[in-house]
Tab-separated table of C-alpha atoms in Angstrom:
chain	number	residue	atom	x	y	z
P	1280	MET	CA	-5.108	23.716	-29.041
P	1281	THR	CA	-5.157	25.157	-25.530
P	1282	ALA	CA	-8.955	25.027	-25.425
P	1283	THR	CA	-8.913	21.369	-26.517
P	1284	LEU	CA	-6.429	20.456	-23.796
P	1285	LEU	CA	-8.491	22.337	-21.229
P	1286	VAL	CA	-11.711	20.581	-22.249
P	1287	THR	CA	-9.938	17.201	-22.220
P	1288	ALA	CA	-8.510	17.867	-18.760
P	1289	CYS	CA	-11.946	18.889	-17.453
P	1290	LEU	CA	-13.587	15.767	-18.898
P	1291	LEU	CA	-10.866	13.560	-17.422
P	1292	ALA	CA	-11.249	15.222	-14.020
P	1293	LEU	CA	-15.024	14.780	-14.241
P	1294	LEU	CA	-14.676	11.063	-15.028
P	1295	LEU	CA	-12.164	10.580	-12.216
P	1296	ALA	CA	-14.597	12.267	-9.830
P	1297	VAL	CA	-17.193	9.510	-10.386
P	1298	PRO	CA	-17.149	7.044	-7.449
P	1299	LEU	CA	-15.628	3.608	-8.060
P	1300	GLN	CA	-16.740	0.590	-6.048
P	1301	VAL	CA	-14.113	-2.101	-5.509
P	1302	VAL	CA	-14.798	-5.602	-4.177
P	1303	PHE	CA	-11.602	-7.598	-3.751
P	1304	ARG	CA	-10.020	-10.747	-2.389
P	1305	VAL	CA	-6.234	-11.038	-2.583
P	1306	GLU	CA	-4.015	-13.793	-1.166
P	1307	GLY	CA	-0.241	-13.891	-1.102
P	1308	ILE	CA	0.513	-16.946	1.016
P	1309	GLU	CA	2.188	-19.902	-0.757
P	1310	ALA	CA	0.606	-18.854	-4.090
P	1311	PHE	CA	-0.719	-15.534	-5.290
P	1312	SER	CA	-4.313	-15.065	-6.391
P	1313	ALA	CA	-6.587	-12.076	-6.752
P	1314	ARG	CA	-10.222	-11.483	-7.598
P	1315	ILE	CA	-11.286	-7.877	-8.041
P	1316	THR	CA	-14.664	-6.571	-9.182
P	1317	LEU	CA	-14.920	-2.924	-10.240
P	1318	ARG	CA	-18.181	-1.024	-10.652
P	1319	TRP	CA	-18.033	2.448	-12.144
P	1320	LEU	CA	-20.446	5.073	-13.473
P	1321	PHE	CA	-23.008	3.995	-10.885
P	1322	GLY	CA	-22.943	0.377	-12.034
P	1323	LEU	CA	-23.145	1.038	-15.780
P	1324	VAL	CA	-19.549	-0.149	-16.191
P	1325	ARG	CA	-18.569	-3.367	-14.466
P	1326	PHE	CA	-15.652	-5.714	-15.019
P	1327	ARG	CA	-13.621	-8.299	-13.139
P	1328	ILE	CA	-9.921	-8.944	-12.789
P	1329	ARG	CA	-8.796	-12.412	-11.783
P	1330	LEU	CA	-5.310	-13.839	-11.267
P	1331	PRO	CA	-5.395	-17.606	-10.628
P	1332	HIS	CA	-3.404	-19.564	-8.071
P	1333	GLY	CA	0.101	-20.264	-9.221
P	1334	ALA	CA	0.612	-16.855	-10.837
P	1335	SER	CA	3.816	-15.115	-9.965
P	1336	GLY	CA	3.339	-13.186	-6.779
P	1337	PRO	CA	4.856	-12.236	-3.449
P	1338	GLY	CA	4.082	-15.607	-1.868
P	1339	THR	CA	5.567	-17.914	-4.507
P	1340	GLU	CA	9.130	-17.953	-3.190
P	1341	SER	CA	10.054	-20.557	-0.650
P	1342	ARG	CA	11.283	-19.552	2.785
P	1343	ALA	CA	14.726	-20.991	1.962
P	1344	ALA	CA	14.939	-18.909	-1.203
P	1345	ARG	CA	13.887	-15.768	0.657
P	1346	THR	CA	16.424	-16.480	3.406
P	1347	GLY	CA	19.173	-17.019	0.836
P	1348	ALA	CA	18.291	-13.781	-0.905
P	1349	ALA	CA	18.292	-11.942	2.394
P	1350	ALA	CA	21.731	-13.339	3.236
P	1351	LYS	CA	23.285	-11.656	0.192
P	1352	PRO	CA	24.496	-8.084	0.567
P	1353	ARG	CA	21.773	-5.661	-0.427
P	1354	GLU	CA	22.750	-3.318	-3.212
P	1355	ARG	CA	21.282	0.086	-2.440
P	1356	GLY	CA	23.214	2.276	-4.788
P	1357	GLY	CA	20.977	4.026	-7.298
P	1358	ARG	CA	17.793	2.638	-5.732
P	1359	PHE	CA	15.385	4.173	-3.257
P	1360	ASP	CA	16.272	2.936	0.231
P	1361	LEU	CA	12.975	2.788	2.148
P	1362	PRO	CA	14.427	1.785	5.565
P	1363	ALA	CA	16.923	4.642	5.331
P	1364	ALA	CA	14.223	7.090	4.264
P	1365	LEU	CA	11.986	6.035	7.157
P	1366	ARG	CA	14.734	7.096	9.552
P	1367	GLN	CA	13.894	10.665	8.608
P	1368	ALA	CA	11.273	11.913	11.051
P	1369	ALA	CA	9.676	14.291	8.529
P	1370	PHE	CA	9.288	11.521	5.943
P	1371	ARG	CA	7.833	9.084	8.497
P	1372	LYS	CA	5.314	11.707	9.518
P	1373	ARG	CA	4.405	12.376	5.872
P	1374	VAL	CA	3.957	8.664	5.093
P	1375	PHE	CA	1.797	8.256	8.184
P	1376	ARG	CA	-0.328	11.192	7.057
P	1377	LEU	CA	-0.669	9.683	3.558
P	1378	ALA	CA	-1.774	6.325	4.979
P	1379	ARG	CA	-4.308	8.053	7.217
P	1380	ASP	CA	-5.659	10.140	4.325
P	1381	LEU	CA	-5.895	7.096	2.010
P	1382	LEU	CA	-7.760	5.094	4.639
P	1383	ALA	CA	-10.170	7.975	5.157
P	1384	ALA	CA	-10.684	8.392	1.399
P	1385	ALA	CA	-11.290	4.667	0.799
P	1386	HIS	CA	-14.715	4.704	2.512
P	1387	LEU	CA	-14.372	1.120	3.683
P	1388	HIS	CA	-17.548	-0.914	3.919
P	1389	ARG	CA	-15.653	-4.047	4.938
P	1390	LEU	CA	-11.985	-4.995	5.319
P	1391	GLN	CA	-10.164	-8.057	6.613
P	1392	LEU	CA	-6.370	-8.078	6.411
P	1393	ARG	CA	-3.772	-10.574	7.626
P	1394	MET	CA	-0.120	-9.774	6.953
P	1395	ARG	CA	3.360	-11.037	7.886
P	1396	LEU	CA	6.374	-9.047	6.807
P	1397	GLY	CA	10.072	-8.685	7.416
P	1398	LEU	CA	12.994	-6.920	5.745
P	1399	GLY	CA	15.658	-9.562	6.425
P	1400	ASP	CA	17.424	-7.276	8.897
P	1401	PRO	CA	16.117	-7.194	12.504
P	1402	ALA	CA	17.046	-3.529	12.887
P	1403	ASP	CA	15.284	-2.482	9.681
P	1404	THR	CA	12.257	-4.628	10.532
P	1405	GLY	CA	12.137	-3.052	13.992
P	1406	ARG	CA	12.127	0.432	12.495
P	1407	LEU	CA	9.432	-0.573	10.014
P	1408	TRP	CA	7.339	-2.101	12.795
P	1409	ALA	CA	7.741	1.063	14.897
P	1410	PHE	CA	6.081	2.829	11.983
P	1411	LEU	CA	3.447	0.198	11.159
P	1412	GLY	CA	2.424	-0.452	14.754
P	1413	PRO	CA	0.541	2.856	15.152
P	1414	LEU	CA	-1.044	2.348	11.718
P	1415	GLN	CA	-2.324	-1.051	12.808
P	1416	LEU	CA	-3.806	0.444	15.972
P	1417	MET	CA	-5.453	3.169	13.896
P	1418	ALA	CA	-6.872	0.571	11.483
P	1419	ARG	CA	-8.242	-1.502	14.352
P	1420	ARG	CA	-10.240	1.491	15.532
P	1421	MET	CA	-11.946	1.763	12.162
P	1422	ARG	CA	-15.453	0.436	11.816
P	1423	ARG	CA	-15.874	-2.708	9.696
P	1424	ALA	CA	-12.106	-3.331	9.674
P	1425	ASP	CA	-10.249	-6.370	11.039
P	1426	VAL	CA	-6.477	-5.895	10.645
P	1427	GLN	CA	-3.643	-8.039	11.999
P	1428	VAL	CA	0.017	-7.466	11.045
P	1429	GLU	CA	2.783	-9.760	12.307
P	1430	PRO	CA	6.489	-8.814	12.023
P	1431	ASP	CA	9.151	-11.350	11.038
P	1432	PHE	CA	12.541	-10.343	12.444
P	1433	ILE	CA	14.458	-13.195	10.779
P	1434	ASP	CA	13.458	-13.546	7.122
P	1435	ALA	CA	12.801	-11.135	4.284
P	1436	VAL	CA	9.150	-11.972	3.728
P	1437	PHE	CA	5.901	-10.388	2.612
P	1438	GLU	CA	2.800	-12.560	2.947
P	1439	PHE	CA	-0.734	-11.328	3.133
P	1440	ARG	CA	-4.414	-12.099	2.721
P	1441	ALA	CA	-6.969	-9.342	2.260
P	1442	GLN	CA	-10.602	-9.063	1.294
P	1443	GLY	CA	-13.161	-6.324	1.489
P	1444	ARG	CA	-15.300	-3.745	-0.227
P	1445	LEU	CA	-14.690	-0.032	-0.565
P	1446	LEU	CA	-15.984	3.025	-2.391
P	1447	LEU	CA	-13.425	5.521	-3.601
P	1448	ILE	CA	-13.134	8.595	-5.786
P	1449	PRO	CA	-10.139	8.156	-8.142
P	1450	LEU	CA	-9.515	11.898	-8.406
P	1451	GLN	CA	-9.114	12.149	-4.639
P	1452	PHE	CA	-6.559	9.326	-4.626
P	1453	VAL	CA	-4.610	10.919	-7.479
P	1454	ALA	CA	-4.501	14.216	-5.588
P	1455	LEU	CA	-3.268	12.513	-2.402
P	1456	ILE	CA	-0.526	10.563	-4.206
P	1457	VAL	CA	0.664	13.597	-6.180
P	1458	GLY	CA	0.674	15.712	-3.026
P	1459	PHE	CA	2.739	13.078	-1.234
P	1460	ALA	CA	5.228	12.677	-4.093
P	1461	LEU	CA	5.760	16.435	-4.416
P	1462	SER	CA	5.935	17.173	-0.694
P	1463	PRO	CA	9.270	18.566	0.577
P	1464	ALA	CA	9.695	15.605	2.951
P	1465	SER	CA	9.328	13.071	0.113
P	1466	ILE	CA	11.682	14.959	-2.189
P	1467	ARG	CA	14.329	15.203	0.545
P	1468	ALA	CA	13.961	11.487	1.354
P	1469	TRP	CA	14.345	10.568	-2.318
P	1470	ARG	CA	17.402	12.756	-2.883
P	1471	HIS	CA	19.131	12.392	0.488
P	1472	PRO	CA	18.122	9.208	2.359
P	1473	ALA	CA	19.446	8.986	5.903
P	1474	ARG	CA	22.774	7.184	6.105
P	1475	ARG	CA	23.207	4.116	8.259
P	1476	HIS	CA	25.435	4.861	11.205
P	1477	ALA	CA	28.645	2.875	11.228
């Protein structure tokens, strides 16, 4: 039994170590659509994923609906509070490190990204932008990358358009995500998010 599990784990790790090429185009403005082509096992396995315009996505809500939703009190009890967690310096540093490691592991051949986002609260959006600003500068220094992120300090909104091509190793991504989730900073942020000052 133990030997079977060990062999299965080794085979799974070996398969996840095979590079995966991803060609994608995703849009989330007005209507959501996505076209993704995956090539694996050095091109022996190839398939496409397509979501047509009109599918439910982050850009399907109207601005009025988003504004109305943002005007309602946000219920944070029992749910992970990202703005509060980002107020913890250790967690911000760990998220920044994860983003940097993921970008390095993606092996981008081409990337174009346009994004507009807001949390519905100017203070929370400002804190988020203080975190995303350095990431945007880092992305702009990358070769073959064109990244523009615009903050919205009024509405709760997430609109984006992205397209590109990258080569990644799934096992490396799994290791980075697991390392982030199990890091002391992430565990502390999940259990004890920073409280908003009165």
